[in-house]
PDB file of C-alpha atoms in Angstrom:
ATOM      1  CA  UNK B 261       0.128   2.014 -30.987  1.00 47.00           C
ATOM      2  CA  UNK B 262       2.524  -0.006 -33.082  1.00 51.00           C
ATOM      3  CA  UNK B 263       2.065  -3.749 -32.438  1.00 78.00           C
ATOM      4  CA  UNK B 264       5.807  -4.362 -32.012  1.00 91.00           C
ATOM      5  CA  UNK B 265       6.557  -4.689 -28.266  1.00 91.00           C
ATOM      6  CA  UNK B 266       9.833  -2.769 -28.485  1.00 92.00           C
ATOM      7  CA  UNK B 267       8.119   0.081 -30.297  1.00 95.00           C
ATOM      8  CA  UNK B 268       5.289   0.103 -27.760  1.00 96.00           C
ATOM      9  CA  UNK B 269       7.834   0.269 -24.947  1.00 95.00           C
ATOM     10  CA  UNK B 270       9.607   3.187 -26.610  1.00 95.00           C
ATOM     11  CA  UNK B 271       6.282   5.002 -26.995  1.00 96.00           C
ATOM     12  CA  UNK B 272       5.361   4.411 -23.358  1.00 96.00           C
ATOM     13  CA  UNK B 273       8.718   5.706 -22.180  1.00 95.00           C
ATOM     14  CA  UNK B 274       8.570   8.737 -24.493  1.00 94.00           C
ATOM     15  CA  UNK B 275       5.105   9.614 -23.207  1.00 93.00           C
ATOM     16  CA  UNK B 276       6.359   9.154 -19.676  1.00 91.00           C
ATOM     17  CA  UNK B 277       9.186  11.622 -20.325  1.00 90.00           C
ATOM     18  CA  UNK B 278       6.668  14.194 -21.581  1.00 90.00           C
ATOM     19  CA  UNK B 279       4.596  13.836 -18.420  1.00 88.00           C
ATOM     20  CA  UNK B 280       7.654  14.104 -16.179  1.00 86.00           C
ATOM     21  CA  UNK B 281       8.629  17.300 -17.953  1.00 84.00           C
ATOM     22  CA  UNK B 282       5.323  18.856 -16.878  1.00 83.00           C
ATOM     23  CA  UNK B 283       5.681  17.774 -13.244  1.00 81.00           C
ATOM     24  CA  UNK B 284       5.497  20.516 -10.601  1.00 87.00           C
ATOM     25  CA  UNK B 285       7.416  19.947  -7.372  1.00 95.00           C
ATOM     26  CA  UNK B 286       6.089  22.012  -4.442  1.00 96.00           C
ATOM     27  CA  UNK B 287       9.243  21.661  -2.347  1.00 97.00           C
ATOM     28  CA  UNK B 288      11.426  22.725  -5.251  1.00 96.00           C
ATOM     29  CA  UNK B 289       9.163  25.736  -5.742  1.00 95.00           C
ATOM     30  CA  UNK B 290       9.660  26.713  -2.094  1.00 96.00           C
ATOM     31  CA  UNK B 291      13.410  26.258  -2.358  1.00 97.00           C
ATOM     32  CA  UNK B 292      13.682  28.444  -5.432  1.00 95.00           C
ATOM     33  CA  UNK B 293      11.989  31.308  -3.599  1.00 94.00           C
ATOM     34  CA  UNK B 294      14.074  30.897  -0.446  1.00 95.00           C
ATOM     35  CA  UNK B 295      11.121  29.638   1.616  1.00 96.00           C
ATOM     36  CA  UNK B 296      12.283  26.064   2.258  1.00 96.00           C
ATOM     37  CA  UNK B 297      13.802  25.534   5.695  1.00 95.00           C
ATOM     38  CA  UNK B 298      15.119  22.737   7.888  1.00 94.00           C
ATOM     39  CA  UNK B 299      11.598  21.659   8.800  1.00 94.00           C
ATOM     40  CA  UNK B 300      10.961  20.891   5.138  1.00 96.00           C
ATOM     41  CA  UNK B 301      14.224  19.000   4.865  1.00 97.00           C
ATOM     42  CA  UNK B 302      13.490  16.992   8.009  1.00 95.00           C
ATOM     43  CA  UNK B 303      10.100  15.985   6.628  1.00 94.00           C
ATOM     44  CA  UNK B 304      11.693  15.031   3.327  1.00 96.00           C
ATOM     45  CA  UNK B 305      14.208  12.786   5.053  1.00 96.00           C
ATOM     46  CA  UNK B 306      11.572  11.297   7.363  1.00 93.00           C
ATOM     47  CA  UNK B 307       9.456  10.341   4.369  1.00 94.00           C
ATOM     48  CA  UNK B 308      12.489   9.105   2.445  1.00 96.00           C
ATOM     49  CA  UNK B 309      13.369   6.720   5.249  1.00 94.00           C
ATOM     50  CA  UNK B 310       9.898   5.200   5.019  1.00 93.00           C
ATOM     51  CA  UNK B 311      10.196   4.961   1.251  1.00 95.00           C
ATOM     52  CA  UNK B 312      13.573   3.254   1.325  1.00 95.00           C
ATOM     53  CA  UNK B 313      12.441   0.728   3.899  1.00 94.00           C
ATOM     54  CA  UNK B 314       9.435  -0.201   1.765  1.00 95.00           C
ATOM     55  CA  UNK B 315      11.437  -0.226  -1.451  1.00 97.00           C
ATOM     56  CA  UNK B 316      14.100  -2.611  -0.178  1.00 96.00           C
ATOM     57  CA  UNK B 317      11.389  -5.127   0.710  1.00 96.00           C
ATOM     58  CA  UNK B 318       9.347  -4.523  -2.454  1.00 97.00           C
ATOM     59  CA  UNK B 319      12.340  -5.041  -4.754  1.00 97.00           C
ATOM     60  CA  UNK B 320      13.254  -8.232  -2.928  1.00 97.00           C
ATOM     61  CA  UNK B 321       9.682  -9.458  -3.463  1.00 98.00           C
ATOM     62  CA  UNK B 322       9.814  -8.527  -7.146  1.00 98.00           C
ATOM     63  CA  UNK B 323      13.131 -10.325  -7.490  1.00 98.00           C
ATOM     64  CA  UNK B 324      11.640 -13.434  -5.885  1.00 98.00           C
ATOM     65  CA  UNK B 325       8.677 -13.262  -8.270  1.00 98.00           C
ATOM     66  CA  UNK B 326      10.747 -12.509 -11.381  1.00 98.00           C
ATOM     67  CA  UNK B 327      14.325 -13.715 -10.780  1.00 98.00           C
ATOM     68  CA  UNK B 328      15.475 -14.008 -14.391  1.00 97.00           C
ATOM     69  CA  UNK B 329      16.077 -11.848 -17.424  1.00 97.00           C
ATOM     70  CA  UNK B 330      16.138  -8.063 -17.566  1.00 97.00           C
ATOM     71  CA  UNK B 331      13.551  -7.760 -14.795  1.00 98.00           C
ATOM     72  CA  UNK B 332      15.584  -9.902 -12.428  1.00 98.00           C
ATOM     73  CA  UNK B 333      18.703  -7.876 -13.175  1.00 98.00           C
ATOM     74  CA  UNK B 334      16.810  -4.632 -12.494  1.00 98.00           C
ATOM     75  CA  UNK B 335      15.304  -5.720  -9.188  1.00 98.00           C
ATOM     76  CA  UNK B 336      18.575  -7.220  -7.944  1.00 97.00           C
ATOM     77  CA  UNK B 337      20.471  -4.052  -8.847  1.00 96.00           C
ATOM     78  CA  UNK B 338      17.882  -1.895  -7.138  1.00 96.00           C
ATOM     79  CA  UNK B 339      17.891  -3.861  -3.921  1.00 93.00           C
ATOM     80  CA  UNK B 340      21.683  -3.780  -3.794  1.00 94.00           C
ATOM     81  CA  UNK B 341      21.841  -0.071  -4.633  1.00 95.00           C
ATOM     82  CA  UNK B 342      19.401   0.946  -1.924  1.00 95.00           C
ATOM     83  CA  UNK B 343      21.197  -1.090   0.710  1.00 94.00           C
ATOM     84  CA  UNK B 344      24.417   0.714  -0.208  1.00 95.00           C
ATOM     85  CA  UNK B 345      22.687   4.098  -0.001  1.00 96.00           C
ATOM     86  CA  UNK B 346      21.094   3.439   3.380  1.00 95.00           C
ATOM     87  CA  UNK B 347      23.987   4.676   5.584  1.00 96.00           C
ATOM     88  CA  UNK B 348      24.092   7.990   3.715  1.00 97.00           C
ATOM     89  CA  UNK B 349      20.407   8.632   4.291  1.00 97.00           C
ATOM     90  CA  UNK B 350      20.690   7.661   7.944  1.00 96.00           C
ATOM     91  CA  UNK B 351      23.583  10.118   8.343  1.00 96.00           C
ATOM     92  CA  UNK B 352      21.452  12.770   6.682  1.00 96.00           C
ATOM     93  CA  UNK B 353      18.594  12.090   9.110  1.00 95.00           C
ATOM     94  CA  UNK B 354      20.933  12.306  12.081  1.00 96.00           C
ATOM     95  CA  UNK B 355      22.411  15.612  10.896  1.00 96.00           C
ATOM     96  CA  UNK B 356      18.921  17.113  10.603  1.00 95.00           C
ATOM     97  CA  UNK B 357      17.572  15.622  13.814  1.00 92.00           C
ATOM     98  CA  UNK B 358      14.795  13.922  11.839  1.00 89.00           C
ATOM     99  CA  UNK B 359      12.803  11.711  14.177  1.00 82.00           C
ATOM    100  CA  UNK B 360      11.406   8.552  12.591  1.00 80.00           C
ATOM    101  CA  UNK B 361       7.759   8.369  11.600  1.00 76.00           C
ATOM    102  CA  UNK B 362       5.741   5.670  13.316  1.00 64.00           C
ATOM    103  CA  UNK B 363       4.562   3.266  10.607  1.00 58.00           C
ATOM    104  CA  UNK B 364       1.580   2.089  12.667  1.00 55.00           C
ATOM    105  CA  UNK B 365      -0.142   5.466  12.317  1.00 61.00           C
ATOM    106  CA  UNK B 366      -0.107   6.567   8.658  1.00 60.00           C
ATOM    107  CA  UNK B 367      -3.228   8.690   9.169  1.00 60.00           C
ATOM    108  CA  UNK B 368      -1.076  11.237  10.995  1.00 65.00           C
ATOM    109  CA  UNK B 369       1.144  11.747   7.953  1.00 70.00           C
ATOM    110  CA  UNK B 370      -0.671  10.193   5.025  1.00 74.00           C
ATOM    111  CA  UNK B 371       1.417  11.946   2.370  1.00 87.00           C
ATOM    112  CA  UNK B 372       4.571  10.323   3.708  1.00 90.00           C
ATOM    113  CA  UNK B 373       2.999   6.884   3.418  1.00 91.00           C
ATOM    114  CA  UNK B 374       1.562   7.206  -0.106  1.00 93.00           C
ATOM    115  CA  UNK B 375       4.711   6.107  -1.905  1.00 96.00           C
ATOM    116  CA  UNK B 376       5.455   3.207   0.494  1.00 95.00           C
ATOM    117  CA  UNK B 377       1.887   1.962   0.048  1.00 94.00           C
ATOM    118  CA  UNK B 378       2.142   2.207  -3.737  1.00 97.00           C
ATOM    119  CA  UNK B 379       5.534   0.505  -3.995  1.00 98.00           C
ATOM    120  CA  UNK B 380       4.419  -2.246  -1.612  1.00 97.00           C
ATOM    121  CA  UNK B 381       1.338  -2.952  -3.726  1.00 97.00           C
ATOM    122  CA  UNK B 382       3.493  -2.916  -6.839  1.00 98.00           C
ATOM    123  CA  UNK B 383       5.891  -5.450  -5.350  1.00 98.00           C
ATOM    124  CA  UNK B 384       3.082  -7.893  -4.720  1.00 98.00           C
ATOM    125  CA  UNK B 385       0.931  -7.434  -7.807  1.00 98.00           C
ATOM    126  CA  UNK B 386       2.658  -5.704 -10.736  1.00 98.00           C
ATOM    127  CA  UNK B 387       3.849  -7.502 -13.857  1.00 98.00           C
ATOM    128  CA  UNK B 388       7.529  -6.976 -14.761  1.00 98.00           C
ATOM    129  CA  UNK B 389       6.819  -4.400 -17.483  1.00 98.00           C
ATOM    130  CA  UNK B 390       4.535  -2.415 -15.192  1.00 98.00           C
ATOM    131  CA  UNK B 391       6.997  -2.388 -12.305  1.00 98.00           C
ATOM    132  CA  UNK B 392       9.886  -1.459 -14.596  1.00 98.00           C
ATOM    133  CA  UNK B 393       7.984   1.377 -16.291  1.00 98.00           C
ATOM    134  CA  UNK B 394       6.873   2.758 -12.926  1.00 97.00           C
ATOM    135  CA  UNK B 395      10.348   2.525 -11.466  1.00 97.00           C
ATOM    136  CA  UNK B 396      11.910   4.159 -14.487  1.00 97.00           C
ATOM    137  CA  UNK B 397       9.633   7.166 -14.000  1.00 96.00           C
ATOM    138  CA  UNK B 398      10.445   7.248 -10.310  1.00 96.00           C
ATOM    139  CA  UNK B 399      14.228   7.099 -10.849  1.00 95.00           C
ATOM    140  CA  UNK B 400      14.171   9.830 -13.485  1.00 94.00           C
ATOM    141  CA  UNK B 401      11.914  12.242 -11.601  1.00 96.00           C
ATOM    142  CA  UNK B 402      13.343  11.698  -8.133  1.00 97.00           C
ATOM    143  CA  UNK B 403      17.005  12.033  -9.103  1.00 96.00           C
ATOM    144  CA  UNK B 404      16.350  15.127 -11.195  1.00 96.00           C
ATOM    145  CA  UNK B 405      14.295  16.846  -8.502  1.00 97.00           C
ATOM    146  CA  UNK B 406      16.776  16.015  -5.728  1.00 98.00           C
ATOM    147  CA  UNK B 407      19.651  17.388  -7.768  1.00 97.00           C
ATOM    148  CA  UNK B 408      17.706  20.549  -8.623  1.00 97.00           C
ATOM    149  CA  UNK B 409      16.623  20.936  -4.995  1.00 98.00           C
ATOM    150  CA  UNK B 410      20.219  20.992  -3.786  1.00 98.00           C
ATOM    151  CA  UNK B 411      21.040  23.578  -6.444  1.00 97.00           C
ATOM    152  CA  UNK B 412      18.032  25.733  -5.530  1.00 97.00           C
ATOM    153  CA  UNK B 413      18.875  25.613  -1.825  1.00 97.00           C
ATOM    154  CA  UNK B 414      22.445  26.647  -2.610  1.00 96.00           C
ATOM    155  CA  UNK B 415      21.348  29.481  -4.891  1.00 96.00           C
ATOM    156  CA  UNK B 416      18.928  30.776  -2.244  1.00 95.00           C
ATOM    157  CA  UNK B 417      21.613  30.678   0.450  1.00 94.00           C
ATOM    158  CA  UNK B 418      19.650  28.184   2.531  1.00 94.00           C
ATOM    159  CA  UNK B 419      21.941  26.455   4.997  1.00 91.00           C
ATOM    160  CA  UNK B 420      21.854  22.672   4.788  1.00 95.00           C
ATOM    161  CA  UNK B 421      24.007  20.010   6.431  1.00 96.00           C
ATOM    162  CA  UNK B 422      26.786  18.629   4.272  1.00 97.00           C
ATOM    163  CA  UNK B 423      25.276  15.167   4.769  1.00 97.00           C
ATOM    164  CA  UNK B 424      22.104  16.363   3.043  1.00 97.00           C
ATOM    165  CA  UNK B 425      24.042  17.870   0.156  1.00 96.00           C
ATOM    166  CA  UNK B 426      26.196  14.759  -0.250  1.00 96.00           C
ATOM    167  CA  UNK B 427      23.221  12.406  -0.312  1.00 97.00           C
ATOM    168  CA  UNK B 428      20.773  14.344  -2.480  1.00 98.00           C
ATOM    169  CA  UNK B 429      23.099  15.931  -5.040  1.00 97.00           C
ATOM    170  CA  UNK B 430      22.688  12.825  -7.157  1.00 94.00           C
ATOM    171  CA  UNK B 431      23.446  12.220 -10.804  1.00 93.00           C
ATOM    172  CA  UNK B 432      21.063  10.648 -13.286  1.00 92.00           C
ATOM    173  CA  UNK B 433      20.862   6.894 -12.599  1.00 94.00           C
ATOM    174  CA  UNK B 434      21.740   5.983 -16.175  1.00 95.00           C
ATOM    175  CA  UNK B 435      22.340   2.279 -15.551  1.00 95.00           C
ATOM    176  CA  UNK B 436      19.031   1.833 -13.731  1.00 96.00           C
ATOM    177  CA  UNK B 437      17.155   3.717 -16.446  1.00 96.00           C
ATOM    178  CA  UNK B 438      18.693   1.439 -19.066  1.00 96.00           C
ATOM    179  CA  UNK B 439      17.878  -1.707 -17.092  1.00 97.00           C
ATOM    180  CA  UNK B 440      14.318  -0.507 -16.540  1.00 97.00           C
ATOM    181  CA  UNK B 441      13.777   0.190 -20.242  1.00 97.00           C
ATOM    182  CA  UNK B 442      15.086  -3.276 -21.106  1.00 97.00           C
ATOM    183  CA  UNK B 443      12.742  -4.846 -18.547  1.00 98.00           C
ATOM    184  CA  UNK B 444       9.751  -2.961 -19.992  1.00 98.00           C
ATOM    185  CA  UNK B 445      10.544  -4.268 -23.480  1.00 97.00           C
ATOM    186  CA  UNK B 446      11.127  -7.793 -22.249  1.00 97.00           C
ATOM    187  CA  UNK B 447       7.871  -7.796 -20.295  1.00 97.00           C
ATOM    188  CA  UNK B 448       5.832  -6.556 -23.229  1.00 97.00           C
ATOM    189  CA  UNK B 449       7.402  -9.187 -25.486  1.00 97.00           C
ATOM    190  CA  UNK B 450       6.234 -11.818 -23.003  1.00 96.00           C
ATOM    191  CA  UNK B 451       2.682 -10.533 -23.055  1.00 96.00           C
ATOM    192  CA  UNK B 452       2.459  -7.960 -20.258  1.00 97.00           C
ATOM    193  CA  UNK B 453      -0.365  -5.460 -20.703  1.00 97.00           C
ATOM    194  CA  UNK B 454       0.878  -1.975 -21.725  1.00 97.00           C
ATOM    195  CA  UNK B 455      -2.221  -0.264 -20.353  1.00 96.00           C
ATOM    196  CA  UNK B 456      -1.671  -1.970 -17.024  1.00 97.00           C
ATOM    197  CA  UNK B 457       1.922  -0.762 -17.098  1.00 97.00           C
ATOM    198  CA  UNK B 458       0.765   2.827 -17.541  1.00 97.00           C
ATOM    199  CA  UNK B 459      -1.739   2.437 -14.707  1.00 97.00           C
ATOM    200  CA  UNK B 460       0.900   1.134 -12.272  1.00 97.00           C
ATOM    201  CA  UNK B 461       3.309   3.877 -13.317  1.00 97.00           C
ATOM    202  CA  UNK B 462       0.630   6.477 -12.592  1.00 96.00           C
ATOM    203  CA  UNK B 463       0.037   4.905  -9.185  1.00 96.00           C
ATOM    204  CA  UNK B 464       3.699   5.107  -8.218  1.00 97.00           C
ATOM    205  CA  UNK B 465       4.097   8.650  -9.519  1.00 96.00           C
ATOM    206  CA  UNK B 466       1.059   9.716  -7.511  1.00 95.00           C
ATOM    207  CA  UNK B 467       2.853   8.394  -4.442  1.00 96.00           C
ATOM    208  CA  UNK B 468       5.991  10.333  -5.379  1.00 96.00           C
ATOM    209  CA  UNK B 469       3.995  13.539  -5.779  1.00 95.00           C
ATOM    210  CA  UNK B 470       2.509  12.981  -2.312  1.00 95.00           C
ATOM    211  CA  UNK B 471       6.044  12.555  -0.952  1.00 96.00           C
ATOM    212  CA  UNK B 472       7.047  16.002  -2.214  1.00 97.00           C
ATOM    213  CA  UNK B 473       3.805  17.568  -0.975  1.00 95.00           C
ATOM    214  CA  UNK B 474       4.434  16.127   2.477  1.00 94.00           C
ATOM    215  CA  UNK B 475       7.931  17.605   2.545  1.00 96.00           C
ATOM    216  CA  UNK B 476       6.631  21.009   1.433  1.00 96.00           C
ATOM    217  CA  UNK B 477       3.923  21.165   4.104  1.00 90.00           C
ATOM    218  CA  UNK B 478       6.109  22.176   7.029  1.00 70.00           C
ATOM    219  CA  UNK B 479       3.576  24.112   8.998  1.00 53.00           C
ATOM    220  CA  UNK B 480       0.875  22.689  11.186  1.00 42.00           C
ATOM    221  CA  UNK B 481       1.307  19.021  10.153  1.00 40.00           C
ATOM    222  CA  UNK B 482       5.038  19.231  10.827  1.00 39.00           C
ATOM    223  CA  UNK B 483       4.683  19.721  14.575  1.00 38.00           C
ATOM    224  CA  UNK B 484       2.511  16.641  14.887  1.00 39.00           C
ATOM    225  CA  UNK B 485       4.817  14.527  12.792  1.00 44.00           C
ATOM    226  CA  UNK B 486       8.105  15.650  14.278  1.00 42.00           C
ATOM    227  CA  UNK B 487       6.826  14.989  17.784  1.00 36.00           C
ATOM    228  CA  UNK B 488       6.284  11.307  17.034  1.00 34.00           C
ATOM    229  CA  UNK B 489       8.994   9.217  18.671  1.00 31.00           C
ATOM    230  CA  UNK B 490      10.472   5.872  17.745  1.00 31.00           C
ATOM    231  CA  UNK B 491      12.289   3.895  15.416  1.00 30.00           C
ATOM    232  CA  UNK B 492      13.914   3.973  12.140  1.00 29.00           C
ATOM    233  CA  UNK B 493      14.559   3.998   8.817  1.00 30.00           C
ATOM    234  CA  UNK B 494      16.343   3.212   5.939  1.00 27.00           C
TER     235      UNK B 494
END
């Protein structure tokens, strides 16, 4: 790799884009063939509530650890953005009748907890460049897949609540992607390890993949999960 931090950051992001382009989303595959139903959507929203709850805390922790520069701007923007999005996701959950998952028992729905576990670890331990690179991948993949999911559900004639369509038909988060790229470059200039950044990004993307797998598995695990009562989210 080129020794210039900005060039290294560009290479990391370019490689990340290549990997994201090869990503297979099992829920999107179901939707495109008309096999996704409300059970899948409920599981998606249940898991998303867990994710958002963990993310709000993790970004606040990252902001406390790195309050200045591009990283501080990114984490502050993220925390604020998610808080603003929270009512929309809660309305979506209510429209689908999505009962909250009980956080004390992740073994019953481990796929739903993979991303929250990863983002929580990242908040406590990741360097700014690593967190920013991981989050950039997450923003890009999640927004694209949500947007394509809404389109696939529409094309297949699958009925979905308007609250679901309004929340998940999201545009590319251009400002967050730009802030994240700036934070990666700034972190590398200050000595953050690029290999560590790739490792943390892989960790977070593994959690995101587990999120989609959980949503797609609306058979036997769904009954156990949807029967769990109590509290929450986003």
